[in-house]
Coordinates of C-alpha atoms and ligand atoms in Angstrom, one line a residue:
X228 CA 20.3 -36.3 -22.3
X229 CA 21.1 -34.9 -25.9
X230 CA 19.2 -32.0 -26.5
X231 CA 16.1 -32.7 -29.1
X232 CA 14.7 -29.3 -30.9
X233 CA 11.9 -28.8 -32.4
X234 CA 11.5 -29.1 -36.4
X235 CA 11.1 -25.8 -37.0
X236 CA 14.3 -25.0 -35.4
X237 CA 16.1 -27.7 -37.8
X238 CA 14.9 -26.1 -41.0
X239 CA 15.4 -22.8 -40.1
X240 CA 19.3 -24.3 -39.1
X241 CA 19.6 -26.2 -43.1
X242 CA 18.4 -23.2 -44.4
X243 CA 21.1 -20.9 -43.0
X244 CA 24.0 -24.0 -43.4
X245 CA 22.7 -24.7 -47.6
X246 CA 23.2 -20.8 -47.9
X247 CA 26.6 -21.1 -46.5
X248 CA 26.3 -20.5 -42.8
X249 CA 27.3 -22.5 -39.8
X250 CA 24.7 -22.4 -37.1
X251 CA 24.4 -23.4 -33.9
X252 CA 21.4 -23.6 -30.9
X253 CA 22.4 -21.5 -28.2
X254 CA 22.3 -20.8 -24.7
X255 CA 19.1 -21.3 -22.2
X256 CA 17.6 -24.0 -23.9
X257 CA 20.9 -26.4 -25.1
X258 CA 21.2 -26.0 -21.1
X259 CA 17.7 -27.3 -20.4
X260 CA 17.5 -29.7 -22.4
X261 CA 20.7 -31.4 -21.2
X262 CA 19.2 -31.2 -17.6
X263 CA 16.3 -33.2 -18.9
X264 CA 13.8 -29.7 -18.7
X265 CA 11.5 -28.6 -21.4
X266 CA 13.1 -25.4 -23.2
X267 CA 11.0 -23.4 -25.6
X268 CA 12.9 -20.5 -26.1
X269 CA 15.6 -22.0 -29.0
X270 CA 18.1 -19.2 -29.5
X271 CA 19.7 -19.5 -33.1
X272 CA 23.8 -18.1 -33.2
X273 CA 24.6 -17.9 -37.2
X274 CA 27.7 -16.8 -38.9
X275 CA 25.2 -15.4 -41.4
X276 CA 24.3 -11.3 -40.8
X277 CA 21.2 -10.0 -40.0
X278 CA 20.7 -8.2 -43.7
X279 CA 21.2 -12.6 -45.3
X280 CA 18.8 -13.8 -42.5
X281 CA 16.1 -11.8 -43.3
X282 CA 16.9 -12.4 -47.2
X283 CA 16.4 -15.8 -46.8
X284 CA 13.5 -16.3 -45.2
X285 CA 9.8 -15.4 -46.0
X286 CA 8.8 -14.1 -42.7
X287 CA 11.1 -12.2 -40.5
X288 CA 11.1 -9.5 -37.4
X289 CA 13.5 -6.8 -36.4
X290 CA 13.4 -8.1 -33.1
X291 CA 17.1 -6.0 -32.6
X292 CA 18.6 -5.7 -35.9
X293 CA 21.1 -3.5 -33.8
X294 CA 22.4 -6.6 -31.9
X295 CA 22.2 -8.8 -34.6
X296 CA 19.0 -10.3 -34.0
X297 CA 16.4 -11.5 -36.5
X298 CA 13.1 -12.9 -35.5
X299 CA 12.2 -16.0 -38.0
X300 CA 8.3 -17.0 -38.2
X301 CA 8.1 -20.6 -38.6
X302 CA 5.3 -22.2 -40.1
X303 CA 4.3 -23.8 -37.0
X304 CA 3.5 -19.8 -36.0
X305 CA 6.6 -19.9 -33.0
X306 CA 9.2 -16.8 -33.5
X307 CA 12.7 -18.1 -33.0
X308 CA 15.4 -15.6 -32.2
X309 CA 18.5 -15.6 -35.2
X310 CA 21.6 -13.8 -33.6
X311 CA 24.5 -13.5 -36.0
X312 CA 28.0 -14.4 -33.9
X313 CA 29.1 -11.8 -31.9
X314 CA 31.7 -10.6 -28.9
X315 CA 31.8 -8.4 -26.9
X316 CA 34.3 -5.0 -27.5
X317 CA 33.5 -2.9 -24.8
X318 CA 32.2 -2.8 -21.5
X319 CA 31.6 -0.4 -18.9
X320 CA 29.7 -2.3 -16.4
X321 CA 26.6 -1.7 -16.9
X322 CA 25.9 -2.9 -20.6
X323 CA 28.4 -5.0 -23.0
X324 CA 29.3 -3.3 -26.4
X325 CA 28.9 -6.3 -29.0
X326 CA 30.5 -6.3 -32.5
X327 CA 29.6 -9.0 -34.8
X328 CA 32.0 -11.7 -34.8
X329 CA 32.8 -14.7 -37.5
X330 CA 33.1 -17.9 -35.6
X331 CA 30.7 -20.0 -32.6
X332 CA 33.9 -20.0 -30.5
X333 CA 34.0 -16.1 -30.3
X334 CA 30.5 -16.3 -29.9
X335 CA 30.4 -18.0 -27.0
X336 CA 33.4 -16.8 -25.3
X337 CA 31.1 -13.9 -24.6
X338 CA 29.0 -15.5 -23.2
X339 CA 28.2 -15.0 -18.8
X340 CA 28.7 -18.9 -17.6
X341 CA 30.1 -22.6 -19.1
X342 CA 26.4 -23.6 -18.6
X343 CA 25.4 -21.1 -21.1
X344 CA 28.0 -21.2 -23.3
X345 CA 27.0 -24.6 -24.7
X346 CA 26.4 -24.7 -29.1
X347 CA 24.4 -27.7 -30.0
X348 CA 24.5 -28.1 -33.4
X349 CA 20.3 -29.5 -34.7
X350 CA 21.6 -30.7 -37.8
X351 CA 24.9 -32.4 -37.2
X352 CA 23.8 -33.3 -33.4
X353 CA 27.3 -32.1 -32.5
X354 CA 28.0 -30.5 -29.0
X355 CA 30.5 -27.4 -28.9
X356 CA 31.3 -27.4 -25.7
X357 CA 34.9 -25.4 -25.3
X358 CA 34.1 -24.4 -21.6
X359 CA 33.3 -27.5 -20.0
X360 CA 29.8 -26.7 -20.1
X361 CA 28.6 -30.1 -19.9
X362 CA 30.6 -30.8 -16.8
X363 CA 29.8 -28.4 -14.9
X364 CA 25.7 -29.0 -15.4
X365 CA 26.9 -33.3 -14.7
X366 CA 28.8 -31.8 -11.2
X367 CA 26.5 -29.1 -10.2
X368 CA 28.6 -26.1 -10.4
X369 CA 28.5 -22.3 -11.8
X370 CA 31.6 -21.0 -13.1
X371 CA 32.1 -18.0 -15.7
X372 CA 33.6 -18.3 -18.6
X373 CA 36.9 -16.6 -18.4
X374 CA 38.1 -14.8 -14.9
X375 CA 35.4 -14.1 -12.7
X376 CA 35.8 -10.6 -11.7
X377 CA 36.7 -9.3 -15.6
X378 CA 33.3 -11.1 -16.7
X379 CA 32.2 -9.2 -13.6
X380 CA 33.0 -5.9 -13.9
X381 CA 32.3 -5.9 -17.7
X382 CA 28.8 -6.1 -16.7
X383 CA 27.5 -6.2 -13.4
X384 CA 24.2 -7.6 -14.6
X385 CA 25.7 -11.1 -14.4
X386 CA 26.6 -11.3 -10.2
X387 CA 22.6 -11.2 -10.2
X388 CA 22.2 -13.5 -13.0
X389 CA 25.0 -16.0 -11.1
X390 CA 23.1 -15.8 -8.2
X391 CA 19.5 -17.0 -9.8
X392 CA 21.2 -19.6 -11.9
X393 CA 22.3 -21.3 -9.4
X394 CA 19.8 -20.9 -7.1
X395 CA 17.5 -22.0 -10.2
X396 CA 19.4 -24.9 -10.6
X397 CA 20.7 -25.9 -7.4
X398 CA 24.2 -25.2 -8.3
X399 CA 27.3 -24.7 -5.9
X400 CA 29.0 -21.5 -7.2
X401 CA 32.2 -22.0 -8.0
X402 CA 34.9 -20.4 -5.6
X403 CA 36.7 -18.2 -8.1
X404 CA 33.2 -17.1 -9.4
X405 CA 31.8 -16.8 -5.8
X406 CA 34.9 -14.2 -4.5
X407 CA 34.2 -12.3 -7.9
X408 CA 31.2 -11.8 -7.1
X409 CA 31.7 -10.9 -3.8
X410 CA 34.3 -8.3 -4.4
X411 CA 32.0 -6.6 -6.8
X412 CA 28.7 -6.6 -5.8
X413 CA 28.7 -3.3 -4.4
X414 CA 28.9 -1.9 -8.0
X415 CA 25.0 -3.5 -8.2
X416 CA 24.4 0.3 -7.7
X417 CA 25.6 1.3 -11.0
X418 CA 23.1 -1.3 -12.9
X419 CA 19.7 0.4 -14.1
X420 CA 16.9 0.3 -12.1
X421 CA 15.2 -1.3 -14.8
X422 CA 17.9 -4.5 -15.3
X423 CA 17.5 -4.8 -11.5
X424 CA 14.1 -5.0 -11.3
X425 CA 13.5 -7.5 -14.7
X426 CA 16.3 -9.7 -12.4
X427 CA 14.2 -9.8 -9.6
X428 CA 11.0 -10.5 -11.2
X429 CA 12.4 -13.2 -12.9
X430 CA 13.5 -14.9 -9.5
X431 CA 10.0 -14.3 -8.4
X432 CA 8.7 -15.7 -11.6
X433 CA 11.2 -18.8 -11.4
X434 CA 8.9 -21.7 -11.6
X435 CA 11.5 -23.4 -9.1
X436 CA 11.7 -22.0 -5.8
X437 CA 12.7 -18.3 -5.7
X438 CA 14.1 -19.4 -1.7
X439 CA 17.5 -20.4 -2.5
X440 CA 18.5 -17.5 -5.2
X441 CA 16.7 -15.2 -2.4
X442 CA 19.2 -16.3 0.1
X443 CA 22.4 -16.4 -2.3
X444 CA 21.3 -12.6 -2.5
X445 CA 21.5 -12.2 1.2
X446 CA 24.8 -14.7 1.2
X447 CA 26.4 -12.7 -1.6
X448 CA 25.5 -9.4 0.0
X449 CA 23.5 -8.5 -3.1
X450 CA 20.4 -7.9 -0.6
X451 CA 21.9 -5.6 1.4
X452 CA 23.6 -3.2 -1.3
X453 CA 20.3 -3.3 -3.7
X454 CA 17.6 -3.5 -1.3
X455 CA 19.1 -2.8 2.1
X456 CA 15.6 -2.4 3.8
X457 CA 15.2 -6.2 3.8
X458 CA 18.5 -7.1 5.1
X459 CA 17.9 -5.4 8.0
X460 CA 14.7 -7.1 8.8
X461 CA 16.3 -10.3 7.8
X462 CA 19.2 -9.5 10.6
X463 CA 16.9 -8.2 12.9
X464 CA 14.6 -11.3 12.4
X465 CA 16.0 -14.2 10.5
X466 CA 13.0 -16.5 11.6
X467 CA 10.7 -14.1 10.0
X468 CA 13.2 -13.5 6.6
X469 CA 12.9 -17.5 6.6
X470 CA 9.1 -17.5 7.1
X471 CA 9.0 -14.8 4.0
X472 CA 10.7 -17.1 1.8
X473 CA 8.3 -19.8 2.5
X474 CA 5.2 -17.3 2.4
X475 CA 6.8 -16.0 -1.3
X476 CA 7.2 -19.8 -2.4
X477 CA 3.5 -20.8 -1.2
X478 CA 2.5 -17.8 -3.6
X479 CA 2.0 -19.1 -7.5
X480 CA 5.0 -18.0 -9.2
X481 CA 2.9 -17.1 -12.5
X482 CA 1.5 -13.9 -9.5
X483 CA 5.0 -12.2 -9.0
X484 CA 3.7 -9.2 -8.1
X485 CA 2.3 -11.4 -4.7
X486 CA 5.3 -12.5 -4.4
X487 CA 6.7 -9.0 -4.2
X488 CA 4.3 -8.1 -2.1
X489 CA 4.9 -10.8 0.4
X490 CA 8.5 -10.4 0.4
X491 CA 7.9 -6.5 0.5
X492 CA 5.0 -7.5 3.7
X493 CA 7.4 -7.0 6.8
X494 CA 8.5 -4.1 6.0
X495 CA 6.8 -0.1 7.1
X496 CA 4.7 1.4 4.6
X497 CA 6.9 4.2 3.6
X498 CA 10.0 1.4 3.0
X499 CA 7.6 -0.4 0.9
X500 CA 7.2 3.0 -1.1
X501 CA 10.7 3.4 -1.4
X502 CA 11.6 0.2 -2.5
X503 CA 9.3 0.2 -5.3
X504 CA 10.0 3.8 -6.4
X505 CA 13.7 2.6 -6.8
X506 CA 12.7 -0.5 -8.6
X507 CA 10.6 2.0 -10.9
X508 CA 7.6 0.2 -11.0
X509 CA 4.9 2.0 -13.6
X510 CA 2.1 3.9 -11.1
X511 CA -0.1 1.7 -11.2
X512 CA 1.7 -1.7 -10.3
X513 CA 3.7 0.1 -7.8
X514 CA 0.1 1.3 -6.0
X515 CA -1.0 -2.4 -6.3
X516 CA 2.4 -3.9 -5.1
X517 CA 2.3 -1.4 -2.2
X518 CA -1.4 -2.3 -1.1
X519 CA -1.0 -5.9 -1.1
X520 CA 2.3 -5.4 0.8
X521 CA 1.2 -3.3 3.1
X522 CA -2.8 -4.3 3.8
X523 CA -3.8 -5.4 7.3
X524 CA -4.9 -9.4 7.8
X525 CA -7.9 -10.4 7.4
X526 CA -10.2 -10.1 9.9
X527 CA -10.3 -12.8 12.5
X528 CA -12.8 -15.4 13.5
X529 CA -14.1 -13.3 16.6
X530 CA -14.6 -10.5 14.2
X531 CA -18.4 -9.0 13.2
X532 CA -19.8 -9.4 9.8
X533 CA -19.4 -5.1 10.1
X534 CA -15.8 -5.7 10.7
X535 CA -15.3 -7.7 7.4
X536 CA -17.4 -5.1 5.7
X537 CA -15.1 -2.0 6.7
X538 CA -12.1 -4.5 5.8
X539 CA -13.5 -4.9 2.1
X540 CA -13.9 -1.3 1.7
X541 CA -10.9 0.0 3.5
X542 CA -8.7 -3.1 1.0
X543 CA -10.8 -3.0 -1.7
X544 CA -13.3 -5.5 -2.2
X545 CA -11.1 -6.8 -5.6
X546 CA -8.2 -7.4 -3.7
X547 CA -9.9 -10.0 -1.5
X548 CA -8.5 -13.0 -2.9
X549 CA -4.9 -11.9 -3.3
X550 CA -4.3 -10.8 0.3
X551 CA -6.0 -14.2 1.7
X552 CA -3.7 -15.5 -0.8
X553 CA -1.4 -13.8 0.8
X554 CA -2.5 -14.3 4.8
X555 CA -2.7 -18.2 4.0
X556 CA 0.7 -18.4 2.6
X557 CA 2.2 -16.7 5.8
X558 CA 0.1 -18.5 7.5
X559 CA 1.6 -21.8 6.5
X560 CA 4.9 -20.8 6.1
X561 CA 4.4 -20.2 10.4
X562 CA 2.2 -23.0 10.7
X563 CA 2.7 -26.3 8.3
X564 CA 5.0 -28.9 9.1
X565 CA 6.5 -28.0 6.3
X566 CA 6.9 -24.5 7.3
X567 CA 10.3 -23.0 8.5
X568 CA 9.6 -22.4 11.7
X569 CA 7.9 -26.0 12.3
X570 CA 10.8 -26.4 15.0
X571 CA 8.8 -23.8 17.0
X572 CA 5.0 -25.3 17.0
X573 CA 5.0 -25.6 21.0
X574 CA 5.8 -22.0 21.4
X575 CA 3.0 -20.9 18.7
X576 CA 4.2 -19.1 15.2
X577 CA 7.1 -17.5 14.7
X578 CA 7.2 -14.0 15.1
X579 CA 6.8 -11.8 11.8
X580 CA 5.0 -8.2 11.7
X581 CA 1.9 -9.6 11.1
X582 CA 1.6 -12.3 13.6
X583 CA -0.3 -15.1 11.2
X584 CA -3.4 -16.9 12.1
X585 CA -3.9 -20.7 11.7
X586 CA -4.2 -21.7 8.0
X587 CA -7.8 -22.9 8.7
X588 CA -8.8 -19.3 10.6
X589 CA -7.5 -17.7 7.9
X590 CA -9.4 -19.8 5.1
X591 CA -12.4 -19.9 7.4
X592 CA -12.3 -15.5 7.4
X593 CA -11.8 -16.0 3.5
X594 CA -14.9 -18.2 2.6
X595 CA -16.8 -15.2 5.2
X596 CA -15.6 -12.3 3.9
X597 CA -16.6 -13.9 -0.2
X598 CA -20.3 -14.8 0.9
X599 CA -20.3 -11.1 2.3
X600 CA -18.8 -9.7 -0.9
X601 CA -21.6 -12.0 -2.9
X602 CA -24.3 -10.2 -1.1
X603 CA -23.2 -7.0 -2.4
X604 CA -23.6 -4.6 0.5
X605 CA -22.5 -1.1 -0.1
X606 CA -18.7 -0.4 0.2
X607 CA -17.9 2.9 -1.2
X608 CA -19.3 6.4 -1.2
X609 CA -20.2 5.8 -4.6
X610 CA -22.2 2.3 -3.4
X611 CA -24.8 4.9 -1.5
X612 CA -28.2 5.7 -2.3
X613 CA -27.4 9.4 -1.5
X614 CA -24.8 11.8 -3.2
X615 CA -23.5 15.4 -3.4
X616 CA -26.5 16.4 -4.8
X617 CA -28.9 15.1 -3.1
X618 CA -27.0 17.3 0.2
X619 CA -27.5 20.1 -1.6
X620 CA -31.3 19.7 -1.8
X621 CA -31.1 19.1 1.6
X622 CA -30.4 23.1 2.2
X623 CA -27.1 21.9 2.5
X624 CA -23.3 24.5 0.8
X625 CA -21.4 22.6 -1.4
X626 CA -17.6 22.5 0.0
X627 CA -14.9 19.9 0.9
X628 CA -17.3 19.3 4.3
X629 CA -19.3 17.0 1.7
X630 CA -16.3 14.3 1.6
X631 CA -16.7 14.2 5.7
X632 CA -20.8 13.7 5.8
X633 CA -20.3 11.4 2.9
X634 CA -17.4 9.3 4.6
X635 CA -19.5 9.9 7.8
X636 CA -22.6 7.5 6.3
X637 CA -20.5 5.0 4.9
X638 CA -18.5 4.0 8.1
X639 CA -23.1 4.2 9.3
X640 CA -23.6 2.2 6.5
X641 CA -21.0 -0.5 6.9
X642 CA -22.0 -0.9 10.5
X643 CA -25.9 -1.7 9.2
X644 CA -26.1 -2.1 4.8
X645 CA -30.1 -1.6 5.5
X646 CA -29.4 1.5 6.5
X647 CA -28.7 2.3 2.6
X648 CA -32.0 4.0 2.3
X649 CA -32.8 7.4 0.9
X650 CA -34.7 8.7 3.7
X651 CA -32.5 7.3 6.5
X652 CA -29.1 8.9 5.0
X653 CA -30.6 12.3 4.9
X654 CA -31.9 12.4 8.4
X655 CA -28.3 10.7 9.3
X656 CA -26.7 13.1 6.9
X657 CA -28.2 16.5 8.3
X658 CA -27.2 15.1 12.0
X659 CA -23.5 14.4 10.9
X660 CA -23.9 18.1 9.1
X661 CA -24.4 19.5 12.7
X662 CA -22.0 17.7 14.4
X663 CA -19.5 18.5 12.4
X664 CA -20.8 22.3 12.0
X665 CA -20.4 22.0 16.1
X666 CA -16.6 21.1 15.5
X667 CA -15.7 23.1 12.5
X668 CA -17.5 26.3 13.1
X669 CA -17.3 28.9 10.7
X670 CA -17.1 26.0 7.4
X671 CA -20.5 25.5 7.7
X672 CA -24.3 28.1 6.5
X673 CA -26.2 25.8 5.5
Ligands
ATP39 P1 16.3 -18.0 -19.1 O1 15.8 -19.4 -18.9 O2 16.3 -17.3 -17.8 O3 15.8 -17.2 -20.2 P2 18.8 -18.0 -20.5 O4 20.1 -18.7 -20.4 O5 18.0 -18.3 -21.8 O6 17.9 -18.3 -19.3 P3 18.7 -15.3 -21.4 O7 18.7 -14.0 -20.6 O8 17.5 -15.6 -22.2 O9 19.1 -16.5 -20.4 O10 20.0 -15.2 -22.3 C1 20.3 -16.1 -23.3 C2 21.8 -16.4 -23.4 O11 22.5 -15.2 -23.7 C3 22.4 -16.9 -22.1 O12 22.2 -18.3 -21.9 C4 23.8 -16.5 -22.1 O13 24.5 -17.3 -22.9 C5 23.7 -15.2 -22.9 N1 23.6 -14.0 -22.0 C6 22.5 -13.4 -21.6 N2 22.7 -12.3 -20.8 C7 24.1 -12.2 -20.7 C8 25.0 -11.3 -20.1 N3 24.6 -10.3 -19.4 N4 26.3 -11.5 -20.3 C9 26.8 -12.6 -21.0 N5 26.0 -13.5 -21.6 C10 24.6 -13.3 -21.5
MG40 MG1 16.2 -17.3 -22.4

């Protein structure tokens, strides 16, 4: 299918050619939109530089003026991305140096694979096409342009991007491309964390299933140099690495951070921690990731109403829906027909850390644990009717002792919420102050 772009990207191309400079549409979305698949990202290459693109049109950003790039403002309010030609001048593995260049061939002779290296030109509906681009979509294969290990080594960023292409697309690697990236994946170690970790969310993000670039990074040995924690569960338990790949593809891939998580799920706490420190995840997210990854199931069916209540508190009531997003999509990946590990119904699910419950247990705990959440019992220390404070009227010395009484009435109260009374907590509150004065002696006057 010849690619169609949008209008906008047509005038902005006549605008650059009647001023005198060939342009072509570049990259990711000439590529989709030969494989038949909507691209909205239209990347402009021009022989025009950046100081002529921004002349020429009314509205423009400095998206990266440095590498040539000119955002233009249509008038149907999309920003399309102007590159002037460029190639690349020095490498050192972990970035490409790029100079400016003069024609689409040098252009693309930069570029990482024939699939991306395609020029479609909006205006003349030409193809450039000097790597074979187009074949290589029509036979299913990714090849770089140019020997494999140079492209390679010049920047290490592309084994990773290789790896999700193909998986993205289905593609065979090609065998020169494949032993490339094999003999130099162990230099993944000199990418930036940051490159590393915007690869890997976009395989998480890939709207087609993350499995099969997730197991070319195992193949390739890209797992084991970048995130060697989940090779070895994946040799120590390849049913359960295959069950994680179907629990991260039952996740919605617009949630990568679940996805993350559920990859992240069979491994200890403090390999979680050190996974997402490398990946240098901002405090926040990392916490978040690290929860999810690492929270307990949800509580069974033969499990109190209390039980449920300590879960909310002890998960946070907020992260309810994620990790039964998260408990149903292992559960199915053990469970559905569908599921890896379908092979193995007779002999009951297969065995990952957290041994999964049935799909329907785990919905049925779900729908239990929202109707308790709706009836808004207290969960926190900050959900009672009694605080520091009100211990002190009570006769009793501020200190960090509080922190125990308090903690001490919530696990009360999350047995019984009615118990959330004023005059109840104190009298529990002065008996947990004695007990503990009994085991702490010497903390306590009051
Ligand atoms: P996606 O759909 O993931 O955005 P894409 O092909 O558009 O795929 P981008 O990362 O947006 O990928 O890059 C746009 C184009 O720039 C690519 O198609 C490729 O031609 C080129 N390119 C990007 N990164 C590299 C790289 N590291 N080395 C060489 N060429 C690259
Ligand atoms: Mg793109």
């Amino acid at each position: 299918m010849l690619p169609v772009a949008p209008p906008a990207v047509r005038w902005i191309t006549r605008t650059l050619e009647e001023a005198g400079h060939e342009t072509w549409a570049v990259g990711g979305a000439v590529r989709d939109a030969l494989l038949g698949r909507p691209s909205e990202d239209w990347d402009l290459a021009t022989h025009a530089r950046p100081k002529t693109v921004r002349s020429l049109f009314r509205r423009t950003v400095p998206i990266g003026i440095e590498h040539g790039t000119v955002g233009v403002l249509s008038r149907d309010g999309t920003l399309y991305e102007v590159t002037t030609f460029r190639k690349d001048v020095e490498t050192d593995g972990r970035h490409a140096v790029v100079a400016f260049a003069d024609t689409i061939a040098d252009d693309l002779g930069r570029r990482d694979f024939t699939i991306n290296a395609i020029a479609w030109h909006v205006v003349r509906e030409e193809l450039f096409d000097p790597f074979d681009g187009v074949a290589d979509l029509r036979d299913g294969i990714l090849r770089t342009v140019g020997e494999a290990e140079d492209r390679f080594s010049e920047d290490h960023l592309r084994i990773l991007r290789a790896l999700r292409f193909a998986g993205r697309f289905g593609l065979e690697i090609e065998e020169g491309t494949w032993r490339g990236a094999r003999a130099l994946v162990e230099r993944l170690t000199e990418l930036s964390p940051e490159r590393v970790r915007e690869e890997l969310l976009k395989v998480l993000s890939d709207e087609h299933d993350p499995t099969r670039t997730l197991e070319l990074y195992a193949d390739s040995g890209a797992l084991a140099v970048l995130y060697p924690e989940l090779e070895r569960t994946r040799s120590e338990n390849p049913v359960g690495w295959c069950a994680t790949l179907a629990a991260v593809e039952f996740l919605p891939k617009g949630r990568p951070d679940w996805r993350l998580a559920a990859l992240l799920r069979p491994l200890p706490a403090d390999e979680v921690a050190r996974v997402l420190l490398r990946l240098r995840l901002s405090n926040a997210r990392m916490d978040e990731v690290a929860r999810l990854a690492s929270a307990p199931p949800l509580p069974s069916d033969a499990s109190t109403d209390a039980d449920i209540r300590r879960w909310l508190s002890a998960n946070g009531p907020q992260r309810l829906n994620a990790l039964a997003r998260l408990d149903l999509a292992f559960a199915r990946a053990a469970w559905s027909d569908a599921g890896p590990s379908a092979g193995d119904r007779v002999e009951g699910p297969s065995s990952t850390l957290h041994a999964p419950a049935r799909p329907e247990s785990v919905v049925d705990a779900w729908c239990r644990a929202r109707a308790i959440r709706r009836s808004r019992p207290p969960l926190s220390v900050s959900d009672l009717e009694l605080d520091g404070r009100a211990l002190i009227s009570l006769g009793m010395k501020p200190g960090p002792h509080f922190g125990d009484v308090l903690e001490g009435l919530l696990a009360w109260v999350l047995e019984e919420p009615s118990r959330n009374e004023r005059p109840l907590l104190e009298a529990r509150a002065l008996e947990l102050a004695q007990a503990l004065r009994g085991a702490a002696p010497g903390h306590w006057n009051g």
